[in-house]
Amino acid sequence: MRSARISTNRGEFHVDLLPETAPRAVSNFSGLAMANFYDGVVFHRVVPGFVVQTGCPRGDGFGGPGWTIPDEVSAVPYVEGAVGMARGDWDTGGSQWFVTTSPQPHLVGDYTLFGQVTYGMEVVLTLEQGDQVLDVIIE
């Protein structure tokens, strides 16, 4: 199974990626990570009890990599630690992604779920707006 080791200024968390559920999203995220796209990017959106979101190179939620990918929705539940592609409208995901900080059943069928935090959820729960991704290593 492919995984991501995500280092932040508050610590590290690990994500099991789900290529069988969202092959395009996993490939896109992995490619951006291997190109160091996420290094230094901030968590620009933090909603307690809902999500922490990052992946915007501008730091304001309006940036991306210069392309979009189609949604890959599934019936996989959004439990605590689910990792999904953020988007403004259907098929507009690019580089922004979020981690749920509690179960979010209303997201099922609306957003591409492409990973699950397997280690370091306590780190995710401490993240605040402005905290940084230091590095994303794909293993």
Backbone as JSON Lines, residues from 0, in Angstrom:
{"i":0,"aa":"M","n":[0.85,-1.18,0.0],"ca":[0.0,0.0,0.0],"c":[0.89,1.24,0.0]}
{"i":1,"aa":"R","n":[0.54,2.19,-0.78],"ca":[1.27,3.45,-0.85],"c":[0.84,4.34,0.31]}
{"i":2,"aa":"S","n":[1.82,5.06,0.88],"ca":[1.51,5.93,2.0],"c":[2.27,7.24,1.88]}
{"i":3,"aa":"A","n":[1.85,8.21,2.68],"ca":[2.5,9.52,2.72],"c":[2.87,9.82,4.16]}
{"i":4,"aa":"R","n":[4.09,10.29,4.34],"ca":[4.58,10.75,5.65],"c":[4.62,12.27,5.57]}
{"i":5,"aa":"I","n":[3.77,12.92,6.34],"ca":[3.61,14.37,6.26],"c":[4.19,15.01,7.51]}
{"i":6,"aa":"S","n":[5.21,15.83,7.3],"ca":[5.85,16.55,8.41],"c":[5.31,17.97,8.45]}
{"i":7,"aa":"T","n":[4.94,18.41,9.64],"ca":[4.47,19.78,9.85],"c":[5.29,20.42,10.96]}
{"i":8,"aa":"N","n":[5.11,21.7,11.16],"ca":[5.81,22.36,12.26],"c":[5.32,21.89,13.62]}
{"i":9,"aa":"R","n":[4.22,21.14,13.68],"ca":[3.69,20.61,14.94],"c":[3.98,19.13,15.13]}
{"i":10,"aa":"G","n":[4.58,18.49,14.14],"ca":[4.87,17.06,14.23],"c":[4.53,16.37,12.92]}
{"i":11,"aa":"E","n":[4.5,15.05,12.98],"ca":[4.33,14.24,11.77],"c":[3.07,13.39,11.86]}
{"i":12,"aa":"F","n":[2.43,13.2,10.71],"ca":[1.35,12.22,10.63],"c":[1.5,11.43,9.34]}
{"i":13,"aa":"H","n":[0.94,10.22,9.35],"ca":[1.04,9.31,8.21],"c":[-0.34,9.06,7.63]}
{"i":14,"aa":"V","n":[-0.38,8.92,6.32],"ca":[-1.63,8.69,5.6],"c":[-1.47,7.48,4.7]}
{"i":15,"aa":"D","n":[-2.36,6.49,4.84],"ca":[-2.45,5.41,3.86],"c":[-3.24,5.95,2.68]}
{"i":16,"aa":"L","n":[-2.65,5.9,1.5],"ca":[-3.33,6.38,0.3],"c":[-4.2,5.27,-0.27]}
{"i":17,"aa":"L","n":[-5.27,5.62,-0.95],"ca":[-6.28,4.67,-1.42],"c":[-6.41,4.69,-2.95]}
{"i":18,"aa":"P","n":[-5.4,4.15,-3.66],"ca":[-5.46,4.19,-5.12],"c":[-6.61,3.37,-5.71]}
{"i":19,"aa":"E","n":[-7.09,2.36,-4.97],"ca":[-8.21,1.57,-5.47],"c":[-9.51,2.36,-5.43]}
{"i":20,"aa":"T","n":[-9.59,3.36,-4.58],"ca":[-10.78,4.21,-4.46],"c":[-10.68,5.46,-5.32]}
{"i":21,"aa":"A","n":[-9.48,6.03,-5.38],"ca":[-9.29,7.31,-6.08],"c":[-7.92,7.34,-6.77]}
{"i":22,"aa":"P","n":[-7.76,6.57,-7.86],"ca":[-6.45,6.48,-8.5],"c":[-5.91,7.81,-9.04]}
{"i":23,"aa":"R","n":[-6.77,8.63,-9.61],"ca":[-6.3,9.92,-10.13],"c":[-5.85,10.85,-9.01]}
{"i":24,"aa":"A","n":[-6.63,10.9,-7.95],"ca":[-6.3,11.78,-6.83],"c":[-5.0,11.33,-6.16]}
{"i":25,"aa":"V","n":[-4.82,10.03,-5.98],"ca":[-3.59,9.52,-5.37],"c":[-2.4,9.83,-6.26]}
{"i":26,"aa":"S","n":[-2.54,9.61,-7.55],"ca":[-1.45,9.9,-8.49],"c":[-1.11,11.39,-8.5]}
{"i":27,"aa":"N","n":[-2.13,12.23,-8.52],"ca":[-1.94,13.68,-8.52],"c":[-1.24,14.15,-7.23]}
{"i":28,"aa":"F","n":[-1.76,13.72,-6.09],"ca":[-1.18,14.09,-4.79],"c":[0.27,13.6,-4.7]}
{"i":29,"aa":"S","n":[0.5,12.36,-5.09],"ca":[1.84,11.78,-5.02],"c":[2.82,12.53,-5.91]}
{"i":30,"aa":"G","n":[2.39,12.85,-7.12],"ca":[3.25,13.6,-8.03],"c":[3.61,14.97,-7.51]}
{"i":31,"aa":"L","n":[2.62,15.67,-6.95],"ca":[2.88,16.98,-6.37],"c":[3.83,16.87,-5.17]}
{"i":32,"aa":"A","n":[3.61,15.86,-4.35],"ca":[4.48,15.67,-3.18],"c":[5.91,15.38,-3.61]}
{"i":33,"aa":"M","n":[6.09,14.52,-4.6],"ca":[7.44,14.16,-5.06],"c":[8.13,15.34,-5.75]}
{"i":34,"aa":"A","n":[7.35,16.3,-6.24],"ca":[7.91,17.52,-6.84],"c":[8.11,18.63,-5.8]}
{"i":35,"aa":"N","n":[7.91,18.28,-4.52],"ca":[8.06,19.23,-3.4],"c":[7.07,20.39,-3.43]}
{"i":36,"aa":"F","n":[5.95,20.21,-4.11],"ca":[4.93,21.25,-4.23],"c":[4.41,21.69,-2.86]}
{"i":37,"aa":"Y","n":[4.24,20.72,-1.95],"ca":[3.61,21.02,-0.66],"c":[4.57,21.57,0.38]}
{"i":38,"aa":"D","n":[5.86,21.52,0.12],"ca":[6.85,21.98,1.1],"c":[6.68,23.47,1.39]}
{"i":39,"aa":"G","n":[6.39,23.81,2.63],"ca":[6.23,25.2,3.04],"c":[4.83,25.75,2.91]}
{"i":40,"aa":"V","n":[3.9,24.97,2.37],"ca":[2.52,25.43,2.2],"c":[1.83,25.43,3.57]}
{"i":41,"aa":"V","n":[0.98,26.42,3.81],"ca":[0.32,26.55,5.11],"c":[-1.04,25.84,5.14]}
{"i":42,"aa":"F","n":[-1.48,25.55,6.34],"ca":[-2.86,25.13,6.56],"c":[-3.67,26.43,6.6]}
{"i":43,"aa":"H","n":[-4.36,26.71,5.5],"ca":[-5.06,27.99,5.36],"c":[-6.48,27.96,5.91]}
{"i":44,"aa":"R","n":[-7.0,26.77,6.14],"ca":[-8.38,26.66,6.65],"c":[-8.4,25.62,7.77]}
{"i":45,"aa":"V","n":[-8.82,26.03,8.94],"ca":[-8.96,25.13,10.07],"c":[-10.32,25.41,10.7]}
{"i":46,"aa":"V","n":[-11.19,24.4,10.65],"ca":[-12.53,24.52,11.23],"c":[-12.62,23.46,12.33]}
{"i":47,"aa":"P","n":[-12.53,23.86,13.6],"ca":[-12.55,22.89,14.7],"c":[-13.75,21.95,14.61]}
{"i":48,"aa":"G","n":[-13.48,20.66,14.82],"ca":[-14.53,19.66,14.76],"c":[-14.95,19.27,13.35]}
{"i":49,"aa":"F","n":[-14.28,19.83,12.34],"ca":[-14.64,19.54,10.95],"c":[-13.4,19.15,10.14]}
{"i":50,"aa":"V","n":[-12.58,20.12,9.72],"ca":[-11.42,19.82,8.87],"c":[-10.25,20.76,9.13]}
{"i":51,"aa":"V","n":[-9.07,20.28,8.7],"ca":[-7.91,21.15,8.5],"c":[-7.58,21.01,7.02]}
{"i":52,"aa":"Q","n":[-7.27,22.12,6.35],"ca":[-7.09,22.11,4.9],"c":[-5.8,22.83,4.52]}
{"i":53,"aa":"T","n":[-5.11,22.27,3.52],"ca":[-3.85,22.81,3.03],"c":[-3.75,22.54,1.53]}
{"i":54,"aa":"G","n":[-2.6,22.85,0.96],"ca":[-2.35,22.55,-0.44],"c":[-2.46,23.73,-1.38]}
{"i":55,"aa":"C","n":[-2.76,24.91,-0.83],"ca":[-2.86,26.11,-1.67],"c":[-1.52,26.83,-1.68]}
{"i":56,"aa":"P","n":[-0.89,26.95,-2.85],"ca":[0.42,27.62,-2.89],"c":[0.34,29.11,-2.56]}
{"i":57,"aa":"R","n":[-0.84,29.71,-2.68],"ca":[-1.0,31.13,-2.35],"c":[-1.28,31.33,-0.86]}
{"i":58,"aa":"G","n":[-1.74,30.28,-0.19],"ca":[-2.03,30.36,1.23],"c":[-3.37,30.96,1.57]}
{"i":59,"aa":"D","n":[-4.22,31.16,0.57],"ca":[-5.53,31.78,0.82],"c":[-6.72,30.93,0.38]}
{"i":60,"aa":"G","n":[-6.45,29.72,-0.11],"ca":[-7.53,28.84,-0.55],"c":[-7.95,29.01,-1.99]}
{"i":61,"aa":"F","n":[-7.29,29.9,-2.73],"ca":[-7.68,30.16,-4.11],"c":[-6.63,29.72,-5.13]}
{"i":62,"aa":"G","n":[-5.55,29.1,-4.68],"ca":[-4.48,28.68,-5.59],"c":[-4.52,27.19,-5.87]}
{"i":63,"aa":"G","n":[-3.76,26.81,-6.88],"ca":[-3.67,25.4,-7.25],"c":[-2.46,25.16,-8.1]}
{"i":64,"aa":"P","n":[-2.38,23.97,-8.69],"ca":[-1.2,23.6,-9.47],"c":[-1.22,24.07,-10.92]}
{"i":65,"aa":"G","n":[-2.36,24.6,-11.37],"ca":[-2.48,25.01,-12.77],"c":[-3.3,24.04,-13.6]}
{"i":66,"aa":"W","n":[-3.86,23.03,-12.95],"ca":[-4.74,22.07,-13.62],"c":[-5.76,21.56,-12.61]}
{"i":67,"aa":"T","n":[-6.77,20.87,-13.12],"ca":[-7.76,20.25,-12.26],"c":[-7.88,18.78,-12.63]}
{"i":68,"aa":"I","n":[-8.43,18.0,-11.69],"ca":[-8.67,16.59,-11.94],"c":[-10.14,16.28,-11.66]}
{"i":69,"aa":"P","n":[-10.68,15.25,-12.31],"ca":[-12.09,14.91,-12.07],"c":[-12.29,14.31,-10.68]}
{"i":70,"aa":"D","n":[-13.48,14.51,-10.14],"ca":[-13.84,13.91,-8.86],"c":[-13.91,12.39,-9.01]}
{"i":71,"aa":"E","n":[-13.62,11.7,-7.91],"ca":[-13.72,10.24,-7.84],"c":[-14.46,9.91,-6.55]}
{"i":72,"aa":"V","n":[-15.75,10.17,-6.54],"ca":[-16.53,9.97,-5.32],"c":[-16.8,8.48,-5.11]}
{"i":73,"aa":"S","n":[-16.95,8.11,-3.85],"ca":[-17.21,6.72,-3.5],"c":[-18.1,6.68,-2.27]}
{"i":74,"aa":"A","n":[-18.39,5.48,-1.82],"ca":[-19.2,5.3,-0.61],"c":[-18.34,5.12,0.63]}
{"i":75,"aa":"V","n":[-17.02,5.29,0.5],"ca":[-16.12,5.16,1.65],"c":[-16.48,6.24,2.67]}
{"i":76,"aa":"P","n":[-16.69,5.87,3.93],"ca":[-17.12,6.86,4.92],"c":[-16.01,7.84,5.31]}
{"i":77,"aa":"Y","n":[-16.41,9.05,5.58],"ca":[-15.5,10.09,6.08],"c":[-15.48,10.0,7.61]}
{"i":78,"aa":"V","n":[-14.6,9.13,8.11],"ca":[-14.39,9.0,9.55],"c":[-13.34,10.02,9.97]}
{"i":79,"aa":"E","n":[-13.06,10.12,11.26],"ca":[-11.98,10.99,11.72],"c":[-10.69,10.58,11.02]}
{"i":80,"aa":"G","n":[-9.98,11.55,10.47],"ca":[-8.72,11.27,9.79],"c":[-8.85,10.95,8.32]}
{"i":81,"aa":"A","n":[-10.04,11.04,7.76],"ca":[-10.21,10.84,6.31],"c":[-9.54,11.99,5.57]}
{"i":82,"aa":"V","n":[-8.89,11.68,4.46],"ca":[-8.18,12.69,3.67],"c":[-8.89,12.81,2.33]}
{"i":83,"aa":"G","n":[-9.33,14.01,2.0],"ca":[-10.08,14.24,0.78],"c":[-9.56,15.42,-0.02]}
{"i":84,"aa":"M","n":[-9.92,15.44,-1.29],"ca":[-9.57,16.56,-2.18],"c":[-10.56,17.7,-1.96]}
{"i":85,"aa":"A","n":[-10.02,18.88,-1.72],"ca":[-10.86,20.07,-1.62],"c":[-11.16,20.56,-3.04]}
{"i":86,"aa":"R","n":[-12.29,21.21,-3.2],"ca":[-12.65,21.74,-4.51],"c":[-13.71,22.81,-4.34]}
{"i":87,"aa":"G","n":[-13.84,23.65,-5.36],"ca":[-14.87,24.67,-5.34],"c":[-16.15,24.22,-6.01]}
{"i":88,"aa":"D","n":[-16.02,23.4,-7.03],"ca":[-17.16,22.9,-7.78],"c":[-16.78,21.5,-8.26]}
{"i":89,"aa":"W","n":[-17.72,20.79,-8.86],"ca":[-17.43,19.45,-9.36],"c":[-16.23,19.49,-10.3]}
{"i":90,"aa":"D","n":[-15.37,18.49,-10.17],"ca":[-14.22,18.28,-11.07],"c":[-13.24,19.44,-11.09]}
{"i":91,"aa":"T","n":[-13.06,20.12,-9.95],"ca":[-12.11,21.23,-9.89],"c":[-11.01,21.03,-8.85]}
{"i":92,"aa":"G","n":[-10.84,19.79,-8.38],"ca":[-9.74,19.51,-7.46],"c":[-8.41,19.72,-8.15]}
{"i":93,"aa":"G","n":[-7.4,20.08,-7.38],"ca":[-6.07,20.28,-7.96],"c":[-4.99,19.87,-6.99]}
{"i":94,"aa":"S","n":[-4.68,20.76,-6.05],"ca":[-3.63,20.47,-5.07],"c":[-4.12,20.55,-3.63]}
{"i":95,"aa":"Q","n":[-5.28,21.15,-3.4],"ca":[-5.74,21.33,-2.03],"c":[-6.41,20.07,-1.49]}
{"i":96,"aa":"W","n":[-6.1,19.78,-0.23],"ca":[-6.65,18.59,0.41],"c":[-6.95,18.9,1.87]}
{"i":97,"aa":"F","n":[-7.78,18.06,2.46],"ca":[-8.2,18.27,3.84],"c":[-8.17,16.96,4.61]}
{"i":98,"aa":"V","n":[-8.1,17.08,5.93],"ca":[-8.22,15.94,6.84],"c":[-9.4,16.24,7.75]}
{"i":99,"aa":"T","n":[-10.32,15.28,7.87],"ca":[-11.45,15.48,8.77],"c":[-10.99,15.26,10.21]}
{"i":100,"aa":"T","n":[-11.48,16.08,11.12],"ca":[-11.1,15.96,12.52],"c":[-12.2,15.31,13.36]}
{"i":101,"aa":"S","n":[-13.26,14.88,12.7],"ca":[-14.33,14.1,13.3],"c":[-15.09,13.45,12.14]}
{"i":102,"aa":"P","n":[-15.94,12.45,12.41],"ca":[-16.71,11.84,11.32],"c":[-17.57,12.89,10.61]}
{"i":103,"aa":"Q","n":[-17.61,12.8,9.27],"ca":[-18.37,13.76,8.45],"c":[-19.18,13.0,7.39]}
{"i":104,"aa":"P","n":[-20.24,12.31,7.8],"ca":[-21.0,11.49,6.85],"c":[-21.59,12.27,5.69]}
{"i":105,"aa":"H","n":[-21.85,13.56,5.86],"ca":[-22.45,14.35,4.79],"c":[-21.5,14.57,3.61]}
{"i":106,"aa":"L","n":[-20.2,14.28,3.77],"ca":[-19.24,14.46,2.67],"c":[-19.23,13.28,1.7]}
{"i":107,"aa":"V","n":[-19.76,12.12,2.13],"ca":[-19.76,10.92,1.29],"c":[-20.54,11.2,0.01]}
{"i":108,"aa":"G","n":[-19.93,10.88,-1.13],"ca":[-20.57,11.08,-2.42],"c":[-20.42,12.47,-2.99]}
{"i":109,"aa":"D","n":[-19.8,13.38,-2.23],"ca":[-19.61,14.75,-2.71],"c":[-18.16,15.13,-2.92]}
{"i":110,"aa":"Y","n":[-17.24,14.47,-2.22],"ca":[-15.82,14.8,-2.3],"c":[-15.0,13.53,-2.48]}
{"i":111,"aa":"T","n":[-13.87,13.66,-3.15],"ca":[-12.98,12.53,-3.4],"c":[-12.19,12.21,-2.14]}
{"i":112,"aa":"L","n":[-12.42,11.04,-1.57],"ca":[-11.66,10.56,-0.42],"c":[-10.51,9.73,-0.98]}
{"i":113,"aa":"F","n":[-9.26,10.11,-0.64],"ca":[-8.12,9.39,-1.21],"c":[-7.11,8.9,-0.19]}
{"i":114,"aa":"G","n":[-7.41,9.06,1.1],"ca":[-6.48,8.58,2.11],"c":[-7.1,8.54,3.5]}
{"i":115,"aa":"Q","n":[-6.34,7.94,4.43],"ca":[-6.77,7.83,5.82],"c":[-5.55,7.97,6.72]}
{"i":116,"aa":"V","n":[-5.64,8.87,7.69],"ca":[-4.56,9.03,8.67],"c":[-4.47,7.75,9.5]}
{"i":117,"aa":"T","n":[-3.26,7.19,9.58],"ca":[-3.04,5.96,10.34],"c":[-2.11,6.16,11.52]}
{"i":118,"aa":"Y","n":[-1.47,7.3,11.57],"ca":[-0.54,7.62,12.66],"c":[-0.48,9.13,12.81]}
{"i":119,"aa":"G","n":[-0.5,9.6,14.04],"ca":[-0.31,11.03,14.29],"c":[-1.57,11.87,14.25]}
{"i":120,"aa":"M","n":[-2.73,11.25,14.45],"ca":[-3.96,12.05,14.45],"c":[-3.91,13.12,15.54]}
{"i":121,"aa":"E","n":[-3.19,12.83,16.62],"ca":[-3.05,13.84,17.68],"c":[-2.34,15.09,17.17]}
{"i":122,"aa":"V","n":[-1.46,14.93,16.19],"ca":[-0.79,16.08,15.56],"c":[-1.8,16.87,14.72]}
{"i":123,"aa":"V","n":[-2.58,16.15,13.92],"ca":[-3.6,16.81,13.08],"c":[-4.52,17.67,13.95]}
{"i":124,"aa":"L","n":[-4.9,17.14,15.1],"ca":[-5.85,17.85,15.97],"c":[-5.25,19.11,16.6]}
{"i":125,"aa":"T","n":[-3.93,19.26,16.56],"ca":[-3.3,20.48,17.11],"c":[-3.07,21.55,16.06]}
{"i":126,"aa":"L","n":[-3.27,21.22,14.78],"ca":[-2.96,22.17,13.71],"c":[-3.85,23.4,13.77]}
{"i":127,"aa":"E","n":[-3.23,24.54,13.51],"ca":[-3.94,25.81,13.5],"c":[-3.69,26.51,12.17]}
{"i":128,"aa":"Q","n":[-4.57,27.45,11.85],"ca":[-4.4,28.23,10.63],"c":[-3.02,28.89,10.65]}
{"i":129,"aa":"G","n":[-2.29,28.75,9.55],"ca":[-0.95,29.32,9.44],"c":[0.16,28.32,9.71]}
{"i":130,"aa":"D","n":[-0.16,27.16,10.32],"ca":[0.85,26.12,10.48],"c":[1.28,25.63,9.11]}
{"i":131,"aa":"Q","n":[2.48,25.06,9.04],"ca":[3.07,24.7,7.74],"c":[3.28,23.21,7.55]}
{"i":132,"aa":"V","n":[3.11,22.79,6.31],"ca":[3.6,21.49,5.86],"c":[5.09,21.7,5.58]}
{"i":133,"aa":"L","n":[5.93,20.91,6.19],"ca":[7.37,21.03,5.95],"c":[7.82,20.12,4.82]}
{"i":134,"aa":"D","n":[7.21,18.92,4.74],"ca":[7.64,17.94,3.75],"c":[6.57,16.86,3.64]}
{"i":135,"aa":"V","n":[6.41,16.31,2.44],"ca":[5.54,15.15,2.23],"c":[6.38,14.1,1.51]}
{"i":136,"aa":"I","n":[6.58,12.97,2.15],"ca":[7.36,11.87,1.58],"c":[6.4,10.75,1.2]}
{"i":137,"aa":"I","n":[6.45,10.33,-0.06],"ca":[5.63,9.21,-0.53],"c":[6.45,7.94,-0.38]}
{"i":138,"aa":"E","n":[5.86,6.95,0.27],"ca":[6.55,5.67,0.51],"c":[5.81,4.53,-0.14]}
